[in-house]
mmCIF file of C-alpha atoms in Angstrom:
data_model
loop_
_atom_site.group_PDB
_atom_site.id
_atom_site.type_symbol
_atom_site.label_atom_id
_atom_site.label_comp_id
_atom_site.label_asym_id
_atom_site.label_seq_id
_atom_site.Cartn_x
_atom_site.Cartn_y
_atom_site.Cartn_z
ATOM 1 C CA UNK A 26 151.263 107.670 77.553
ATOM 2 C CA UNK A 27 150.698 106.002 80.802
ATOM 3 C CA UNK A 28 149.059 108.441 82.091
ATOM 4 C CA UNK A 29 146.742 109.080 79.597
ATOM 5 C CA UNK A 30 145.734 105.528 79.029
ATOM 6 C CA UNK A 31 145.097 104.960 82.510
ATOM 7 C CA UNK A 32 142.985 108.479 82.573
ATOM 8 C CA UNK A 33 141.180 106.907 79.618
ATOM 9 C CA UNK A 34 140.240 103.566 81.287
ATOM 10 C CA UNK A 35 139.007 105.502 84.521
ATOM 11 C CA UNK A 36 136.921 107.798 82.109
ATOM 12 C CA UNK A 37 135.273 104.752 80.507
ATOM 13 C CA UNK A 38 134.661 102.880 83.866
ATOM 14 C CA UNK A 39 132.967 106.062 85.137
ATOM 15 C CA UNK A 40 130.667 105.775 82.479
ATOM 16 C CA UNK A 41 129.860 102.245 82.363
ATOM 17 C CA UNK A 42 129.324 103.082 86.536
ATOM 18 C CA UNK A 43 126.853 105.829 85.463
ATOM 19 C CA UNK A 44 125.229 103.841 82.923
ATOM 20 C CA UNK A 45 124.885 100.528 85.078
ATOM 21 C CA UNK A 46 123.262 102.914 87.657
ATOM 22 C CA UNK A 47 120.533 104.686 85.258
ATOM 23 C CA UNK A 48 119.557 101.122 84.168
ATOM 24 C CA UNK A 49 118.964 100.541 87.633
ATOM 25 C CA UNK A 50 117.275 102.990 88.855
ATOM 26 C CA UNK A 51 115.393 102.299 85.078
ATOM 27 C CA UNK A 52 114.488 98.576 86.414
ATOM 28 C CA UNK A 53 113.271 100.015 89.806
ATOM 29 C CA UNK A 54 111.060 102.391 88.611
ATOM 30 C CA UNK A 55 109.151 99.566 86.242
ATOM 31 C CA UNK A 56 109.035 97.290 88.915
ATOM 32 C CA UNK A 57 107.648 99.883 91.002
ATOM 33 C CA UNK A 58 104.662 100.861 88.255
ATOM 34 C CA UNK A 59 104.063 97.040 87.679
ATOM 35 C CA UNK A 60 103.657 96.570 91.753
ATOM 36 C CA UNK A 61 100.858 100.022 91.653
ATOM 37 C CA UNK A 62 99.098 98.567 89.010
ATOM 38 C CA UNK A 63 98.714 94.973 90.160
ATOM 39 C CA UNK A 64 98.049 96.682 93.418
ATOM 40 C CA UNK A 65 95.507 98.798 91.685
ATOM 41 C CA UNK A 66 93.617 95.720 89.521
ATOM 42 C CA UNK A 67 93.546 93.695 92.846
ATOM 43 C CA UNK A 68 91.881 96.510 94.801
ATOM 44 C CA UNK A 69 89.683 97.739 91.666
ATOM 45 C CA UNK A 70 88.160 93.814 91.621
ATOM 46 C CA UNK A 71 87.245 93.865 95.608
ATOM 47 C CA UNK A 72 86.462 97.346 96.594
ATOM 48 C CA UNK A 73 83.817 98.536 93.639
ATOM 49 C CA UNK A 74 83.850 102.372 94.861
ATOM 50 C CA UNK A 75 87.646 102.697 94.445
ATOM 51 C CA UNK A 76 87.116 103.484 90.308
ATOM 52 C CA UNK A 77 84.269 106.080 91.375
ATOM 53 C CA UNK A 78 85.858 107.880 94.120
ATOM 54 C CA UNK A 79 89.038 108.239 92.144
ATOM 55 C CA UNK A 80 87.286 109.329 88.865
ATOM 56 C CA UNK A 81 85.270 111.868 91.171
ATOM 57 C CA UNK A 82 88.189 113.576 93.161
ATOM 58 C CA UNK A 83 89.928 114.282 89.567
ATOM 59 C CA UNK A 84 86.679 115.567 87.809
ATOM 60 C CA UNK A 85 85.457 117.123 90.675
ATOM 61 C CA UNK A 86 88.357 119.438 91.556
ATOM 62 C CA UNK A 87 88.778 120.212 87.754
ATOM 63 C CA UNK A 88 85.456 121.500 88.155
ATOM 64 C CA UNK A 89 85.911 123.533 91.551
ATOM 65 C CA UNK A 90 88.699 125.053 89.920
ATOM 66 C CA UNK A 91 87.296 125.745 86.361
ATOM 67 C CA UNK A 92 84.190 127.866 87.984
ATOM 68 C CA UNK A 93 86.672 129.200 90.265
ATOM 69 C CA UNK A 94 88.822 130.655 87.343
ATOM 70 C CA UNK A 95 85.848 132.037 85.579
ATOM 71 C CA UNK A 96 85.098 134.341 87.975
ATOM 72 C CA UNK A 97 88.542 136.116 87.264
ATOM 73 C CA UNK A 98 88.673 134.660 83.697
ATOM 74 C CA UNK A 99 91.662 132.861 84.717
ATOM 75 C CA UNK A 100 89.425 129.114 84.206
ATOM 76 C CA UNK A 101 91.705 127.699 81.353
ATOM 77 C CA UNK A 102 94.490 128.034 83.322
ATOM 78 C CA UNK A 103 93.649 126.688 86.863
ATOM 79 C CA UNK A 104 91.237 123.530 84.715
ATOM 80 C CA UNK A 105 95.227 121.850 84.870
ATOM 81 C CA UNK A 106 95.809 122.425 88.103
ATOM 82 C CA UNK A 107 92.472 121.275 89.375
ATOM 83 C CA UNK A 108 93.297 117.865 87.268
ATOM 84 C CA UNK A 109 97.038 117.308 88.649
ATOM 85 C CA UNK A 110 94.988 118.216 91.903
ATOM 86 C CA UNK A 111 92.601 115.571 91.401
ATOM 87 C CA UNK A 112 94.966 113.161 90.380
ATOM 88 C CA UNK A 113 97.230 113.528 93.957
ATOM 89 C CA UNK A 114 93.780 113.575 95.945
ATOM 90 C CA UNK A 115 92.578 110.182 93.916
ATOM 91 C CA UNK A 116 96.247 108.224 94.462
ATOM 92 C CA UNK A 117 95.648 109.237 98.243
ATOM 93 C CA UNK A 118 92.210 107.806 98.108
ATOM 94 C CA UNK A 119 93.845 104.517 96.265
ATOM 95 C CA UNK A 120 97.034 104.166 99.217
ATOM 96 C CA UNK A 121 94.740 104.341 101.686
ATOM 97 C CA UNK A 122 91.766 101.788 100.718
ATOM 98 C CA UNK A 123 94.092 99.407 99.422
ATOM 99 C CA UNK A 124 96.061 99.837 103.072
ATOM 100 C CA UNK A 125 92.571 99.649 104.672
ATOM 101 C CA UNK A 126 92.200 96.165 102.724
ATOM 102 C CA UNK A 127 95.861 94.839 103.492
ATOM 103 C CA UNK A 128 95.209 95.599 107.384
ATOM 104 C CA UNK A 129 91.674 94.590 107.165
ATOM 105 C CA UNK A 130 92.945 91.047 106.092
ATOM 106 C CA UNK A 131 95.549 90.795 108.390
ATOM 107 C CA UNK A 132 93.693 91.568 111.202
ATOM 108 C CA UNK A 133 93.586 88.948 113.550
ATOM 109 C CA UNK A 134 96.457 86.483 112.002
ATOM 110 C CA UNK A 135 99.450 85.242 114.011
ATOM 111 C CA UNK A 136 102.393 87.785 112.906
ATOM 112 C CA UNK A 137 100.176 90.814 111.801
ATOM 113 C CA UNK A 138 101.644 92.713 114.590
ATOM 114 C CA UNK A 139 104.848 92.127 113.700
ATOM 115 C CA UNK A 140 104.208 92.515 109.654
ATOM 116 C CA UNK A 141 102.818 96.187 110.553
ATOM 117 C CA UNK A 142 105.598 96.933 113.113
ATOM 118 C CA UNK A 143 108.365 95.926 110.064
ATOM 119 C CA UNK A 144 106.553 98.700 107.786
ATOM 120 C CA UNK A 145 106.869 101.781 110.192
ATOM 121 C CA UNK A 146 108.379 104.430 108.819
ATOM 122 C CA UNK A 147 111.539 106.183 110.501
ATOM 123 C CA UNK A 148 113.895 105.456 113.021
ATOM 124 C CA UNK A 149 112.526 102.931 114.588
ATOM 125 C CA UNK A 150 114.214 99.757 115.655
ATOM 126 C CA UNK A 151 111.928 96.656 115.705
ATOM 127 C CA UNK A 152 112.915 93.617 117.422
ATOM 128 C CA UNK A 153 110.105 90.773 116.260
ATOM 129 C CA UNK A 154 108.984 88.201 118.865
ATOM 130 C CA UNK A 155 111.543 88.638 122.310
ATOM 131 C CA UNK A 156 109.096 86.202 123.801
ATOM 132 C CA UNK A 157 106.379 83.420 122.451
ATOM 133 C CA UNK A 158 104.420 80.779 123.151
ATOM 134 C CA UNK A 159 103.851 77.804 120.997
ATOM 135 C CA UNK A 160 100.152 79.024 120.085
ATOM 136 C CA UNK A 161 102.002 81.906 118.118
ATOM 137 C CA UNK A 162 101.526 84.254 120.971
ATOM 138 C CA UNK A 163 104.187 87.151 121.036
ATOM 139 C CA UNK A 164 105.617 89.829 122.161
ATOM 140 C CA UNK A 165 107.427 92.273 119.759
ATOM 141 C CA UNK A 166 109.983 94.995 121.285
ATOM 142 C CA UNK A 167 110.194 98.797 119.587
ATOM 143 C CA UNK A 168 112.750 101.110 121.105
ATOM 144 C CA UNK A 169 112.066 104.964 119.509
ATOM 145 C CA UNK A 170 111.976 108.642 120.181
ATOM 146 C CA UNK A 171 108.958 107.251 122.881
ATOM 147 C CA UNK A 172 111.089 105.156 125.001
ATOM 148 C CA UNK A 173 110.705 101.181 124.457
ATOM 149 C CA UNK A 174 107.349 99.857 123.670
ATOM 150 C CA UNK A 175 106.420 96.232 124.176
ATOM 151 C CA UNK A 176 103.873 95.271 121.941
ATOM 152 C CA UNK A 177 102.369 91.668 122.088
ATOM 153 C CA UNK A 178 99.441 90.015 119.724
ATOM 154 C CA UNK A 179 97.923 86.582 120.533
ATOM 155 C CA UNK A 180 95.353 85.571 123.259
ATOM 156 C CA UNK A 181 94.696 88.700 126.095
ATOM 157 C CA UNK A 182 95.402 86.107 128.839
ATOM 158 C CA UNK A 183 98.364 84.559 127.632
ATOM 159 C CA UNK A 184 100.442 87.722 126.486
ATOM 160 C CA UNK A 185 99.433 89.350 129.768
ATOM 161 C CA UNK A 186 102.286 87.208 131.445
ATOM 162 C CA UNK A 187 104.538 87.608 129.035
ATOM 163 C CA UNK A 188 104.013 91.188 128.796
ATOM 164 C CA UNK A 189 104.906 91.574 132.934
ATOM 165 C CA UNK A 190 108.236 89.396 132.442
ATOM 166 C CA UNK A 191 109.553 91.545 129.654
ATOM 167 C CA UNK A 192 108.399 94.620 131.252
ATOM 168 C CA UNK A 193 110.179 93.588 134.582
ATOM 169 C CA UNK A 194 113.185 92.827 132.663
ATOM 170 C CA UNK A 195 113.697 95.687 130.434
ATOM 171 C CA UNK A 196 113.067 97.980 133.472
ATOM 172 C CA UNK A 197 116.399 96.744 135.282
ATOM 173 C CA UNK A 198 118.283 97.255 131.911
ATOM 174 C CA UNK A 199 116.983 100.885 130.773
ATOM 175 C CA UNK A 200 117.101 102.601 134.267
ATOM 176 C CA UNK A 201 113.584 105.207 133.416
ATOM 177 C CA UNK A 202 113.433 105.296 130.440
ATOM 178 C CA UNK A 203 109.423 104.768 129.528
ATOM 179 C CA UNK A 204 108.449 101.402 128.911
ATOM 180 C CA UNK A 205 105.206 101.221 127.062
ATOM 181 C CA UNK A 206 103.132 98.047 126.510
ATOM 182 C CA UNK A 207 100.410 97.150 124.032
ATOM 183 C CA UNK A 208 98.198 94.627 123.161
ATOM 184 C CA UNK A 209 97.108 94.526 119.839
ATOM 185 C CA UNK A 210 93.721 93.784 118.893
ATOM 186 C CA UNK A 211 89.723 95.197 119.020
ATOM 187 C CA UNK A 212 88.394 94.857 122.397
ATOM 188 C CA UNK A 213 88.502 97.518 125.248
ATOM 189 C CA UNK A 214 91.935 99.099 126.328
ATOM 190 C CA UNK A 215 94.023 97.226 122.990
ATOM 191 C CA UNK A 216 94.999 98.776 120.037
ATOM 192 C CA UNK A 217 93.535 98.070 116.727
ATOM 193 C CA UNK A 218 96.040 96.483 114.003
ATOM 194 C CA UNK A 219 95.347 99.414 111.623
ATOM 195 C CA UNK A 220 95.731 102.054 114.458
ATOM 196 C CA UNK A 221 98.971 100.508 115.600
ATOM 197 C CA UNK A 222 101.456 102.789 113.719
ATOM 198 C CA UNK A 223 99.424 105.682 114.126
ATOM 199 C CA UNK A 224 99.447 105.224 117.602
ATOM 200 C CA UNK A 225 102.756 104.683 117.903
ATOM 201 C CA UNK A 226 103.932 107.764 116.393
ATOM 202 C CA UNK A 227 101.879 109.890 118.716
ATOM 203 C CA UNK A 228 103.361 108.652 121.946
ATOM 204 C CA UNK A 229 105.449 111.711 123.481
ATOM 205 C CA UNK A 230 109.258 111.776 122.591
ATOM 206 C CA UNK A 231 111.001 111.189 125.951
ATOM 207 C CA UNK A 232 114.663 110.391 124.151
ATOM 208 C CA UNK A 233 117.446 111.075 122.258
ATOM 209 C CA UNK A 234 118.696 108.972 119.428
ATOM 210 C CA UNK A 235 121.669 108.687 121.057
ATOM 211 C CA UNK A 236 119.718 107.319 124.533
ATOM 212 C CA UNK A 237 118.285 104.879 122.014
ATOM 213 C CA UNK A 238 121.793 103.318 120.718
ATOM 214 C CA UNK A 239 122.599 102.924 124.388
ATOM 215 C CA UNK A 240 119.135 101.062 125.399
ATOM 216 C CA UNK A 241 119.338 98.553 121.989
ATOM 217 C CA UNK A 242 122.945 97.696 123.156
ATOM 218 C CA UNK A 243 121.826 96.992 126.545
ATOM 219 C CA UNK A 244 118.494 95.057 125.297
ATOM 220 C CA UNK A 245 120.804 92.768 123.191
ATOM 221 C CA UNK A 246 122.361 91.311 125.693
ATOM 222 C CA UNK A 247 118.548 89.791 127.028
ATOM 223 C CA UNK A 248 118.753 88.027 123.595
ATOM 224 C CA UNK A 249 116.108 86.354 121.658
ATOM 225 C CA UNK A 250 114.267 83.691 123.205
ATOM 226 C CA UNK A 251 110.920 83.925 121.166
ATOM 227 C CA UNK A 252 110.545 80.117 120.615
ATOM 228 C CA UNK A 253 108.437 79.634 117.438
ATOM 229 C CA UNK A 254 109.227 81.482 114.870
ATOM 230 C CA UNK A 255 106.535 83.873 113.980
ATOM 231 C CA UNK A 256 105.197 84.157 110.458
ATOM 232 C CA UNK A 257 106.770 86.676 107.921
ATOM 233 C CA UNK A 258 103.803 88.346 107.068
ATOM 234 C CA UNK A 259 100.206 87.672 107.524
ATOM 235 C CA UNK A 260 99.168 87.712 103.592
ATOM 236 C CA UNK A 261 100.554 85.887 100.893
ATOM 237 C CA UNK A 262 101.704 88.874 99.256
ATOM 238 C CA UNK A 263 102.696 90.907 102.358
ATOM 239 C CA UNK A 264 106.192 91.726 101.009
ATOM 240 C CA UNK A 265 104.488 93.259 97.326
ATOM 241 C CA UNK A 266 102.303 95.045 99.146
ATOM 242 C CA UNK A 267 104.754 97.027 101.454
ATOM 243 C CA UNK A 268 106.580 97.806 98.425
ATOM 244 C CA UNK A 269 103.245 99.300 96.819
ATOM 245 C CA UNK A 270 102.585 100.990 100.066
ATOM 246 C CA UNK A 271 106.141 102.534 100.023
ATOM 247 C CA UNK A 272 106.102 103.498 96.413
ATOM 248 C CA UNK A 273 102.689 105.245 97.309
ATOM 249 C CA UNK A 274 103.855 107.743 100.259
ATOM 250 C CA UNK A 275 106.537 108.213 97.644
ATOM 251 C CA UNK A 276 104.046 110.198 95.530
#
């Protein structure tokens, strides 16, 4: 009897588990629609083309694909396809202005760089302002596939420095490995703030992930000496919007 009552409770508290999970994963997906379309009203009200270029992609590949189909009679059944087409091609039109608008924003403010470094997308590790001045000057550390990357935002003069003591540190610590820097910003030889991800993922892979556990445990022993503390995010609503942006690539 034992037995069977504790069997019984288990049963019950596996399905209490289950059901506390589905409402989860219930209350994550709503907060996820509600984030795309405040995301989407926001964008719709500053960019005016958004609702046109959208409406086009879908109506326009229906339309490809309808004349397509009639030439083997086959129009009724790739008309569908062309509109789930249309519909992928116009969310990939709204990800990318509305992530055009977030960077175009941000460009320029203290902490962008390090906002945009804190969205990158694999294994990455980010260490936010290793060095700063009190003018919000930084420089951000990135160890990846790459090798370690010193990235620094803030005043070309003023980050140059800062940029040569890190550099001349790190070296002792990660024997040679690469050490990449960057300066972030839109004159000759940076890197714009909206080209900053995309340029770090096309820098060659020189490492191992396991090379990279044993360069962040020697890098952590240089600590964190940043000074200021650098701002969270650039926008107001920097944190929604990296959710929106995730739940976008999603689809």
């Amino acid at each position: 009897m034992a037995n069977g009552s504790t069997s019984g409770k288990a049963g019950k508290a596996t399905k209490e588990a289950k059901a506390a999970a589905k409402a989860a994963r219930r209350q994550a997906s709503k907060e996820r629609r509600s984030q795309l379309w405040q995301a989407f009203n926001l964008q719709r009200k500053e960019d005016k083309l958004l609702l046109p270029l959208m409406i086009g992609a879908v109506v326009g590949l229906a339309v490809v694909l309808f004349l397509i189909g009639l030439i083997w009679g086959i129009q009724w059944f790739l008309l569908p396809v062309g509109i789930l087409l249309g519909v992928l091609v116009a969310f990939v039109i709204f990800g990318r202005r509305v992530q055009r608008t977030v960077y175009g924003k941000a460009d320029g403010q203290a902490g962008a760089a390090a906002w945009a470094l804190d969205n990158l997308q694999g294994a990455w590790r980010v260490t936010n302002t290793i060095a700063g001045t009190t003018q919000l000057d930084a420089v951000h550390r990135v160890i990846g596939r790459p090798g370690v990357i010193l990235v620094a935002e803030g005043s070309p003069q003023r980050v140059k420095s800062l940029l040569a003591q890190e550099k001349k540190k790190t070296a002792r610590l990660v024997g040679d490995t690469p050490i990449y820097d960057i300066v972030v910003g839109n004159d000759e030889g940076q890197v714009p703030l909206a080209q900053l991800q995309k340029y770090l993922t096309k820098l060659p892979r020189n490492i191992d992930t396991k090379r990279m556990d044993t360069i962040e445990s020697r890098l952590s022993a240089l600590g964190n000496r940043g000074g200021p503390a650098m701002p969270k995010g650039p926008l107001p609503g920097g944190a929604k919007m990296k959710g929106v942006q995730r739940t976008i690539r999603r689809r």
